[in-house]
Amino acid sequence: MMDEKQMAATCLILAILGIASLYFLAETMQPKQARLSKITTENVGEYVEVFGIVRSASNTNGNAFIKTCEGQACISVIVFKKTAEKMQNPSAYLLEKNDRITARGTIEEYKGELELVVNKADGIKRV
Amino acid sequence: MDLLAIVFGIILGVFAGLVPGIHTNTLSTILTQTSFETEFLAIAIVAMAGAHAILEFIPAIFLLIPDSNTVVTLLPGHRMLMEGKGMRALKTCVYSALIALIASTLLLPASLAFFPKASEAIQPFLLPVMLTATALLLASEREPKKIIQATAVFLLAGTLGFIVLNHSLVKKDELFALFAGLFAFAGIITSTTTQQQTPKQTDETNPSIKLLPTILAGVALGMLADLLPGMSTPAQIAVFASFAITLDTEKFLALTSAIGVSHLVFAFVSALTTGKARVGTLVAVENLLGEITATQMLMLIAVLAISIAISIILTLLLAKKIVETLEKIPSLQLNALIFTYILALVFLICGPTGLLVAATATSIGLLPPLIGVKRTHLMGAIILPTLAYLAGISA
C-alpha cells in the first residue's frame, strides 16, 4: 500500500496532468459550425461559430452589441469591454451594417433571448 | 396572492433541494414554457427558489453533495455530522436563514436608496481587499512549509477553476463538476479510506442566540454579493468574509446561510434598482413579468418569506427521517451509493469533459488531508478566477 507521501505525489501528478489536458482541450477546441436558424435553447453553453450579416452595431459602456442575421434568423453577438478592447482586426467597435462576419463564442440566454458571447480577441472575422 | 402557486413552488423546491442535480434554473426554464398564467408562474418560481435555498442544506450536510450555494457549508457541516451534531448543524443553517430573512426584509427600504450608488463606490477597493484576504488565508497555516504547500493547493485549484470557468469545456453547470471533485469525491474517498463511520446523531439542541451578530454580518455580506460583479455565488463572499472574521464551525454555518438568504432577498432590489437580476430564478421571473415593479417586488418577497418559513418546518421534519434512514445504511454502502449518484450526475449534466474536470478536481481535493493543510484552500477554485476577473485578466 502507498503511504501518504506517495499518495500525495500521485495526486499532484494526476492534478497537473488533468490541468494540462484541460488547458490543451480549451486551446485546441474547435467551435461547432452552426446555422443561425438552427440555434435553440438546446445550444446554450455550447461553443459555436456562426456566419451572418451585421444588421446593426452599437457600443454601450465599451460593450459591443452586434445584431447579426442570416436570412430571417438573427442573434445578438455580444463582445464585453474586456474582450472588445483587445480586438483589432476587425475591431468590434468598428463593424458596420452589412459587414459579413463569422463570430465564435458561447451561446447564452439572457432575459429569454439567445445571444452569442464572444470571449476571445480573434472571435470575430470579416469574410 | 395565489396560494396554489406557492404550494406548487414549494413542492418543486423541496424536490430540487433534496435531489441534487435538479437545478432550480432548469425547472424555472421548463415552467416558463408551460401555459400557466404569468403571475402564477412568477409566484411558483419564487416559492421554489425559497424552498430550494433551505432544503439544499440536507444533502450538503448529511450526504456531502455540493451545490454552488451550499459548497462552503459542506466541510463544516460534515465536520459536525462526524461529531454527531448533524441536526444541530442543520438547525443552525435554517434558523440563521430565518433570521436573515427577517433582517433583510427590514433593510429593504434603506437598500432601495443605497444600491444604485454602492456598487460603483465599492468597486475600486475590491481587488486590494481580496488580495489581502487571500494572503491572510494562506498565511493562516503559520509554518513556512505549510504556507508553501497551501499556496500550491490554492494555485492548482485556482488554475483548474480559471480554465473551467473561462472556456466552454463543460456543457452546463461547470461549478458542479468542479465542486463534485474538490469536495464530494475527495471527501468520500478520504472518509472511506480512513474507514470513518457516520456516528449516531445525538445533539439536536438549538443554536445559541450568540450567533445573532454573525447572522447580521451575513445579511450585510449577502447584500454585497448582489452588488459586486464577479461575485456570482454567495460562497465567494463567505470564503472572503471568513478570513476577516474569526469564526468557529457553527458561526461559519450561520454566516454562509445568512449570506445565501440575504443574497436572494436583495437580488430583487438589485433587479429593481440596477436592472441586474443576479439570481437565475429571478431572471426567469423577469422574463415572465418584464421589468419588476416595486409592488410586484414586495409581493414576491412576501412569497419568498412564506416559502422559506414553511420550508424550514419541512426541512426539520424531513431531516429527522433522513437521518434515521442514513444511520441504518452501512457507511461504505452509503458512500458508494452517493459516489455513483454524483458521478452519473456529472456525466449527465456536464458531459464527458465534466468527468475529466471532476477527476482532476478530485486529485487536488485529496491533497489537503494528505499533506496536512486546511481544505479551505481549495476555494482557490473560485477565488482565483474572481481575482483574475477583477484584475481584468479574464472577461
CSV table of C-alpha atoms in Angstrom, one decimal, chain B residues 25-379:
chain,number,residue,atom,x,y,z
B,25,ASN,CA,-32.8,27.3,-13.1
B,26,THR,CA,-33.7,24.3,-15.2
B,27,LEU,CA,-37.1,23.9,-13.5
B,28,SER,CA,-37.7,27.7,-14.0
B,29,THR,CA,-37.0,27.4,-17.7
B,30,ILE,CA,-39.3,24.4,-18.0
B,31,LEU,CA,-42.0,26.3,-16.1
B,32,THR,CA,-41.8,29.4,-18.3
B,33,GLN,CA,-42.6,27.2,-21.3
B,34,THR,CA,-45.9,26.0,-19.8
B,35,SER,CA,-49.3,27.5,-20.3
B,36,PHE,CA,-49.9,28.7,-16.7
B,37,GLU,CA,-50.6,32.4,-16.2
B,38,THR,CA,-47.5,34.5,-15.9
B,39,GLU,CA,-48.3,35.7,-12.3
B,40,PHE,CA,-48.9,32.1,-11.2
B,41,LEU,CA,-45.6,31.1,-12.7
B,42,ALA,CA,-43.7,34.0,-11.2
B,43,ILE,CA,-45.0,33.2,-7.7
B,44,ALA,CA,-44.3,29.5,-8.2
B,45,ILE,CA,-40.7,30.2,-9.3
B,46,VAL,CA,-40.0,32.5,-6.3
B,47,ALA,CA,-41.6,30.0,-3.8
B,48,MET,CA,-39.5,27.2,-5.4
B,49,ALA,CA,-36.3,29.3,-5.0
B,50,GLY,CA,-37.1,29.9,-1.3
B,51,ALA,CA,-37.8,26.2,-0.6
B,52,HIS,CA,-34.7,25.1,-2.5
B,53,ALA,CA,-32.5,27.5,-0.6
B,54,ILE,CA,-33.5,25.8,2.7
B,55,LEU,CA,-33.9,22.2,1.6
B,56,GLU,CA,-30.5,22.0,-0.1
B,57,PHE,CA,-28.8,22.1,3.3
B,58,ILE,CA,-29.9,18.5,3.8
B,59,PRO,CA,-27.8,16.9,1.0
B,60,ALA,CA,-25.0,19.3,1.8
B,61,ILE,CA,-24.7,18.4,5.5
B,62,PHE,CA,-25.8,14.7,5.5
B,63,LEU,CA,-24.6,13.5,2.1
B,64,LEU,CA,-21.6,15.8,1.3
B,65,ILE,CA,-23.2,16.6,-2.1
B,66,PRO,CA,-22.2,20.1,-3.3
B,67,ASP,CA,-24.1,22.9,-4.9
B,68,SER,CA,-22.8,26.3,-5.8
B,69,ASN,CA,-24.8,27.9,-2.9
B,70,THR,CA,-24.0,25.3,-0.2
B,71,VAL,CA,-20.5,24.3,-1.1
B,72,VAL,CA,-19.0,26.2,1.7
B,73,THR,CA,-21.2,24.5,4.2
B,74,LEU,CA,-20.1,21.1,3.2
B,75,LEU,CA,-16.9,20.9,5.2
B,76,PRO,CA,-18.1,22.5,8.5
B,77,GLY,CA,-21.4,20.7,8.1
B,78,HIS,CA,-19.7,17.3,7.6
B,79,ARG,CA,-17.4,18.0,10.5
B,80,MET,CA,-20.4,18.5,12.8
B,81,LEU,CA,-22.0,15.4,11.3
B,82,MET,CA,-19.0,13.3,12.2
B,83,GLU,CA,-19.2,14.7,15.8
B,84,GLY,CA,-22.8,13.5,16.0
B,85,LYS,CA,-24.1,17.1,15.6
B,86,GLY,CA,-25.6,16.9,12.1
B,87,MET,CA,-29.1,18.0,13.3
B,88,ARG,CA,-27.6,20.9,15.2
B,89,ALA,CA,-25.7,22.0,12.1
B,90,LEU,CA,-28.9,21.9,10.1
B,91,LYS,CA,-30.8,23.9,12.7
B,92,THR,CA,-28.0,26.4,12.7
B,93,CYS,CA,-28.4,26.8,9.0
B,94,VAL,CA,-32.2,27.0,8.8
B,95,TYR,CA,-32.7,29.3,11.9
B,96,SER,CA,-29.9,31.6,10.6
B,97,ALA,CA,-31.7,31.7,7.3
B,98,LEU,CA,-35.0,32.7,9.0
B,99,ILE,CA,-33.3,35.5,11.0
B,100,ALA,CA,-31.5,36.7,7.9
B,101,LEU,CA,-34.8,36.7,6.0
B,102,ILE,CA,-36.4,39.0,8.7
B,103,ALA,CA,-33.4,41.3,8.8
B,104,SER,CA,-33.1,41.5,5.0
B,105,THR,CA,-36.7,42.4,4.7
B,106,LEU,CA,-36.5,45.1,7.3
B,107,LEU,CA,-33.5,46.6,5.5
B,108,LEU,CA,-35.3,46.6,2.1
B,109,PRO,CA,-36.5,50.3,2.2
B,110,ALA,CA,-33.0,51.6,3.0
B,111,SER,CA,-31.3,49.3,0.4
B,112,LEU,CA,-33.5,50.8,-2.3
B,113,ALA,CA,-31.8,54.1,-1.9
B,114,PHE,CA,-28.4,52.6,-1.2
B,115,PHE,CA,-28.0,50.1,-4.0
B,116,PRO,CA,-27.6,52.2,-7.1
B,117,LYS,CA,-24.6,54.2,-5.6
B,118,ALA,CA,-23.0,51.5,-3.6
B,119,SER,CA,-21.8,49.3,-6.5
B,120,GLU,CA,-19.6,51.9,-8.0
B,121,ALA,CA,-18.3,53.2,-4.7
B,122,ILE,CA,-17.1,49.7,-3.6
B,123,GLN,CA,-15.6,48.6,-6.9
B,124,PRO,CA,-12.1,50.3,-6.6
B,125,PHE,CA,-11.4,48.7,-3.2
B,126,LEU,CA,-12.4,45.2,-4.1
B,127,LEU,CA,-9.2,43.9,-5.7
B,128,PRO,CA,-6.8,45.1,-3.0
B,129,VAL,CA,-9.1,43.8,-0.2
B,130,MET,CA,-9.4,40.4,-1.8
B,131,LEU,CA,-5.7,40.1,-2.5
B,132,THR,CA,-5.0,40.9,1.2
B,133,ALA,CA,-7.7,38.4,2.3
B,134,THR,CA,-6.2,35.7,0.1
B,135,ALA,CA,-2.7,36.3,1.5
B,136,LEU,CA,-4.2,36.1,5.1
B,137,LEU,CA,-5.8,32.8,4.2
B,138,LEU,CA,-2.6,31.3,3.1
B,139,ALA,CA,-0.6,32.8,6.0
B,140,SER,CA,-3.1,31.2,8.4
B,141,GLU,CA,-1.1,28.0,8.0
B,142,ARG,CA,1.7,29.7,10.1
B,143,GLU,CA,4.6,27.4,9.3
B,144,PRO,CA,6.6,28.4,6.1
B,145,LYS,CA,6.5,24.8,4.7
B,146,LYS,CA,2.7,24.6,5.2
B,147,ILE,CA,2.2,28.1,3.7
B,148,ILE,CA,4.1,26.9,0.5
B,149,GLN,CA,2.0,23.7,0.4
B,150,ALA,CA,-1.2,25.6,0.9
B,151,THR,CA,-0.2,28.1,-1.8
B,152,ALA,CA,0.4,25.1,-4.2
B,153,VAL,CA,-3.1,23.7,-3.4
B,154,PHE,CA,-4.7,27.1,-3.8
B,155,LEU,CA,-2.9,27.7,-7.2
B,156,LEU,CA,-3.8,24.2,-8.5
B,157,ALA,CA,-7.4,24.6,-7.6
B,158,GLY,CA,-7.4,28.2,-8.9
B,159,THR,CA,-5.8,27.2,-12.2
B,160,LEU,CA,-8.4,24.5,-12.7
B,161,GLY,CA,-11.2,26.9,-11.8
B,162,PHE,CA,-9.8,29.5,-14.2
B,163,ILE,CA,-9.6,27.1,-17.1
B,164,VAL,CA,-13.1,25.6,-16.5
B,165,LEU,CA,-14.9,28.9,-15.8
B,166,ASN,CA,-13.3,30.8,-18.8
B,167,HIS,CA,-13.8,28.2,-21.5
B,168,SER,CA,-16.9,26.4,-22.7
B,169,LEU,CA,-15.3,23.0,-22.0
B,170,VAL,CA,-18.3,21.7,-20.0
B,171,LYS,CA,-21.7,22.0,-21.5
B,172,LYS,CA,-23.6,23.0,-18.4
B,173,ASP,CA,-23.0,23.8,-14.7
B,174,GLU,CA,-19.2,23.7,-14.7
B,175,LEU,CA,-19.2,24.5,-11.0
B,176,PHE,CA,-21.0,21.3,-10.2
B,177,ALA,CA,-18.2,19.2,-11.9
B,178,LEU,CA,-15.6,21.3,-10.1
B,179,PHE,CA,-17.2,21.1,-6.6
B,180,ALA,CA,-18.1,17.4,-7.0
B,181,GLY,CA,-14.4,16.6,-7.5
B,182,LEU,CA,-12.9,19.0,-5.0
B,183,PHE,CA,-15.3,18.3,-2.1
B,184,ALA,CA,-17.7,15.4,-2.7
B,185,PHE,CA,-15.4,12.7,-4.4
B,186,ALA,CA,-12.4,13.8,-2.4
B,187,GLY,CA,-14.4,13.8,0.8
B,188,ILE,CA,-15.9,10.4,0.2
B,189,ILE,CA,-12.6,8.8,-0.8
B,190,THR,CA,-11.0,10.2,2.4
B,191,SER,CA,-13.7,9.0,4.7
B,192,THR,CA,-13.8,5.6,3.0
B,193,THR,CA,-10.0,5.1,3.2
B,194,THR,CA,-9.9,6.2,6.8
B,195,GLN,CA,-13.0,4.0,7.5
B,196,GLN,CA,-15.0,6.8,9.1
B,197,GLN,CA,-18.5,5.6,10.1
B,198,THR,CA,-21.1,8.3,10.5
B,199,PRO,CA,-21.8,8.4,14.2
B,200,LYS,CA,-25.3,8.4,15.7
B,201,GLN,CA,-26.7,11.9,15.6
B,202,THR,CA,-27.2,12.8,19.3
B,203,ASP,CA,-27.0,16.5,19.5
B,204,GLU,CA,-30.3,18.1,18.4
B,205,THR,CA,-30.1,21.2,20.6
B,206,ASN,CA,-31.0,24.6,19.1
B,207,PRO,CA,-28.2,27.0,18.1
B,208,SER,CA,-27.3,29.8,20.6
B,209,ILE,CA,-28.5,33.4,20.4
B,210,LYS,CA,-24.9,34.4,20.4
B,211,LEU,CA,-24.9,33.7,16.6
B,212,LEU,CA,-27.0,36.8,16.0
B,213,PRO,CA,-24.2,39.2,15.3
B,214,THR,CA,-22.7,36.7,12.8
B,215,ILE,CA,-26.0,36.3,11.1
B,216,LEU,CA,-26.4,40.1,10.8
B,217,ALA,CA,-22.9,40.3,9.3
B,218,GLY,CA,-24.1,37.6,6.9
B,219,VAL,CA,-27.1,39.8,5.9
B,220,ALA,CA,-24.7,42.7,5.1
B,221,LEU,CA,-22.4,40.4,3.1
B,222,GLY,CA,-25.3,38.9,1.2
B,223,MET,CA,-26.2,42.4,0.1
B,224,LEU,CA,-22.6,42.7,-1.2
B,225,ALA,CA,-23.0,39.5,-3.2
B,226,ASP,CA,-25.7,41.3,-5.2
B,227,LEU,CA,-23.7,44.4,-5.7
B,228,LEU,CA,-20.4,43.1,-6.9
B,229,PRO,CA,-19.6,41.9,-10.4
B,230,GLY,CA,-17.5,38.7,-10.3
B,231,MET,CA,-19.2,37.6,-7.1
B,232,SER,CA,-21.6,35.2,-8.7
B,233,THR,CA,-22.1,32.9,-5.8
B,234,PRO,CA,-22.6,33.7,-2.1
B,235,ALA,CA,-19.8,31.1,-1.5
B,236,GLN,CA,-17.2,33.5,-2.7
B,237,ILE,CA,-18.3,36.2,-0.3
B,238,ALA,CA,-18.4,33.7,2.6
B,239,VAL,CA,-14.9,32.5,2.0
B,240,PHE,CA,-13.5,36.0,1.9
B,241,ALA,CA,-15.5,37.0,4.9
B,242,SER,CA,-14.2,34.1,6.9
B,243,PHE,CA,-10.7,35.4,6.6
B,244,ALA,CA,-11.7,38.7,8.1
B,245,ILE,CA,-13.9,37.4,10.9
B,246,THR,CA,-12.7,34.7,13.4
B,247,LEU,CA,-15.4,32.0,13.1
B,248,ASP,CA,-15.9,28.6,14.7
B,249,THR,CA,-17.7,25.9,12.8
B,250,GLU,CA,-21.2,27.0,13.9
B,251,LYS,CA,-20.6,30.7,13.2
B,252,PHE,CA,-19.4,29.9,9.8
B,253,LEU,CA,-22.5,27.9,9.0
B,254,ALA,CA,-24.7,30.7,10.4
B,255,LEU,CA,-22.8,33.3,8.3
B,256,THR,CA,-23.0,31.3,5.0
B,257,SER,CA,-26.6,30.5,5.5
B,258,ALA,CA,-27.5,34.2,6.2
B,259,ILE,CA,-25.5,35.3,3.2
B,260,GLY,CA,-27.4,32.9,0.9
B,261,VAL,CA,-30.8,34.1,2.0
B,262,SER,CA,-29.9,37.8,2.1
B,263,HIS,CA,-28.4,37.4,-1.4
B,264,LEU,CA,-31.7,36.0,-2.6
B,265,VAL,CA,-33.8,38.8,-1.0
B,266,PHE,CA,-31.5,41.7,-2.2
B,267,ALA,CA,-31.4,40.2,-5.7
B,268,PHE,CA,-34.9,41.6,-6.0
B,269,VAL,CA,-33.6,45.1,-5.0
B,270,SER,CA,-30.8,44.7,-7.5
B,271,ALA,CA,-33.2,43.8,-10.3
B,272,LEU,CA,-35.5,46.8,-9.4
B,273,THR,CA,-32.8,49.5,-8.9
B,274,THR,CA,-29.9,48.5,-11.2
B,275,GLY,CA,-31.8,46.3,-13.7
B,276,LYS,CA,-29.4,43.4,-13.0
B,277,ALA,CA,-31.0,40.2,-11.8
B,278,ARG,CA,-28.1,38.3,-10.2
B,279,VAL,CA,-30.1,35.1,-9.4
B,280,GLY,CA,-31.1,32.7,-12.2
B,281,THR,CA,-34.6,32.2,-11.0
B,282,LEU,CA,-35.2,35.9,-10.9
B,283,VAL,CA,-34.0,36.2,-14.5
B,284,ALA,CA,-36.8,33.7,-15.3
B,285,VAL,CA,-39.3,35.9,-13.3
B,286,GLU,CA,-38.1,39.0,-15.2
B,287,ASN,CA,-38.6,37.1,-18.5
B,288,LEU,CA,-42.2,36.5,-17.4
B,289,LEU,CA,-43.2,39.8,-16.0
B,290,GLY,CA,-40.9,42.2,-17.9
B,291,GLU,CA,-39.4,44.8,-15.6
B,292,ILE,CA,-40.3,44.1,-12.0
B,293,THR,CA,-42.3,46.9,-10.4
B,294,ALA,CA,-42.0,47.9,-6.7
B,295,THR,CA,-45.4,46.4,-5.9
B,296,GLN,CA,-44.5,43.1,-7.6
B,297,MET,CA,-41.2,43.1,-5.7
B,298,LEU,CA,-43.0,43.4,-2.4
B,299,MET,CA,-45.5,40.7,-3.3
B,300,LEU,CA,-42.7,38.3,-4.5
B,301,ILE,CA,-40.6,38.9,-1.3
B,302,ALA,CA,-43.7,38.1,0.7
B,303,VAL,CA,-44.0,34.8,-1.3
B,304,LEU,CA,-40.3,34.2,-0.6
B,305,ALA,CA,-40.8,34.7,3.1
B,306,ILE,CA,-43.8,32.3,3.3
B,307,SER,CA,-41.9,29.7,1.3
B,308,ILE,CA,-38.8,29.9,3.5
B,309,ALA,CA,-40.8,29.7,6.7
B,310,ILE,CA,-42.8,26.7,5.5
B,311,SER,CA,-39.6,25.0,4.2
B,312,ILE,CA,-37.8,25.4,7.5
B,313,ILE,CA,-40.5,23.3,9.2
B,314,LEU,CA,-40.4,20.8,6.3
B,315,THR,CA,-36.6,20.6,6.4
B,316,LEU,CA,-36.5,19.8,10.1
B,317,LEU,CA,-39.2,17.2,9.8
B,318,LEU,CA,-37.7,15.5,6.7
B,319,ALA,CA,-34.1,15.7,8.1
B,320,LYS,CA,-35.1,13.6,11.1
B,321,LYS,CA,-36.5,10.8,8.9
B,322,ILE,CA,-33.5,11.1,6.6
B,323,VAL,CA,-31.0,10.8,9.5
B,324,GLU,CA,-32.9,7.7,10.8
B,325,THR,CA,-32.6,6.1,7.4
B,326,LEU,CA,-29.0,7.0,6.8
B,327,GLU,CA,-28.0,5.6,10.2
B,328,LYS,CA,-29.3,2.2,9.1
B,329,ILE,CA,-27.1,2.1,6.0
B,330,PRO,CA,-23.5,0.9,6.4
B,331,SER,CA,-21.1,3.8,5.8
B,332,LEU,CA,-19.3,2.0,2.9
B,333,GLN,CA,-22.5,1.3,1.0
B,334,LEU,CA,-23.8,4.8,1.6
B,335,ASN,CA,-20.5,6.3,0.3
B,336,ALA,CA,-20.6,4.0,-2.8
B,337,LEU,CA,-24.2,5.0,-3.5
B,338,ILE,CA,-23.5,8.7,-3.2
B,339,PHE,CA,-20.3,8.4,-5.2
B,340,THR,CA,-22.1,6.6,-8.1
B,341,TYR,CA,-25.0,9.1,-8.0
B,342,ILE,CA,-22.8,12.2,-8.2
B,343,LEU,CA,-20.6,10.5,-10.9
B,344,ALA,CA,-23.7,9.8,-13.0
B,345,LEU,CA,-24.9,13.4,-12.5
B,346,VAL,CA,-21.6,14.9,-13.5
B,347,PHE,CA,-21.7,12.8,-16.7
B,348,LEU,CA,-25.3,13.6,-17.5
B,349,ILE,CA,-25.2,17.3,-16.7
B,350,CYS,CA,-21.6,18.2,-17.7
B,351,GLY,CA,-20.8,15.6,-20.3
B,352,PRO,CA,-17.6,13.6,-20.7
B,353,THR,CA,-15.3,16.6,-20.2
B,354,GLY,CA,-17.1,17.1,-16.9
B,355,LEU,CA,-15.7,13.8,-15.8
B,356,LEU,CA,-12.2,14.9,-16.6
B,357,VAL,CA,-12.8,18.1,-14.7
B,358,ALA,CA,-14.2,16.2,-11.7
B,359,ALA,CA,-11.3,13.6,-11.8
B,360,THR,CA,-8.7,16.4,-11.9
B,361,ALA,CA,-10.5,18.3,-9.1
B,362,THR,CA,-10.6,15.0,-7.0
B,363,SER,CA,-6.8,14.7,-7.3
B,364,ILE,CA,-6.5,18.3,-6.0
B,365,GLY,CA,-9.2,17.8,-3.4
B,366,LEU,CA,-7.3,14.8,-1.9
B,367,LEU,CA,-4.2,16.8,-1.3
B,368,PRO,CA,-5.1,18.9,1.8
B,369,PRO,CA,-5.8,16.0,4.2
B,370,LEU,CA,-2.7,14.1,2.8
B,371,ILE,CA,-0.3,17.0,3.3
B,372,GLY,CA,-2.0,18.4,6.4
B,373,VAL,CA,-3.2,21.8,5.3
B,374,LYS,CA,-6.8,23.2,5.5
B,375,ARG,CA,-9.3,22.2,2.8
B,376,THR,CA,-10.4,25.8,2.7
B,377,HIS,CA,-7.5,26.5,0.3
B,378,LEU,CA,-9.5,24.5,-2.3
B,379,MET,CA,-11.7,27.5,-2.6
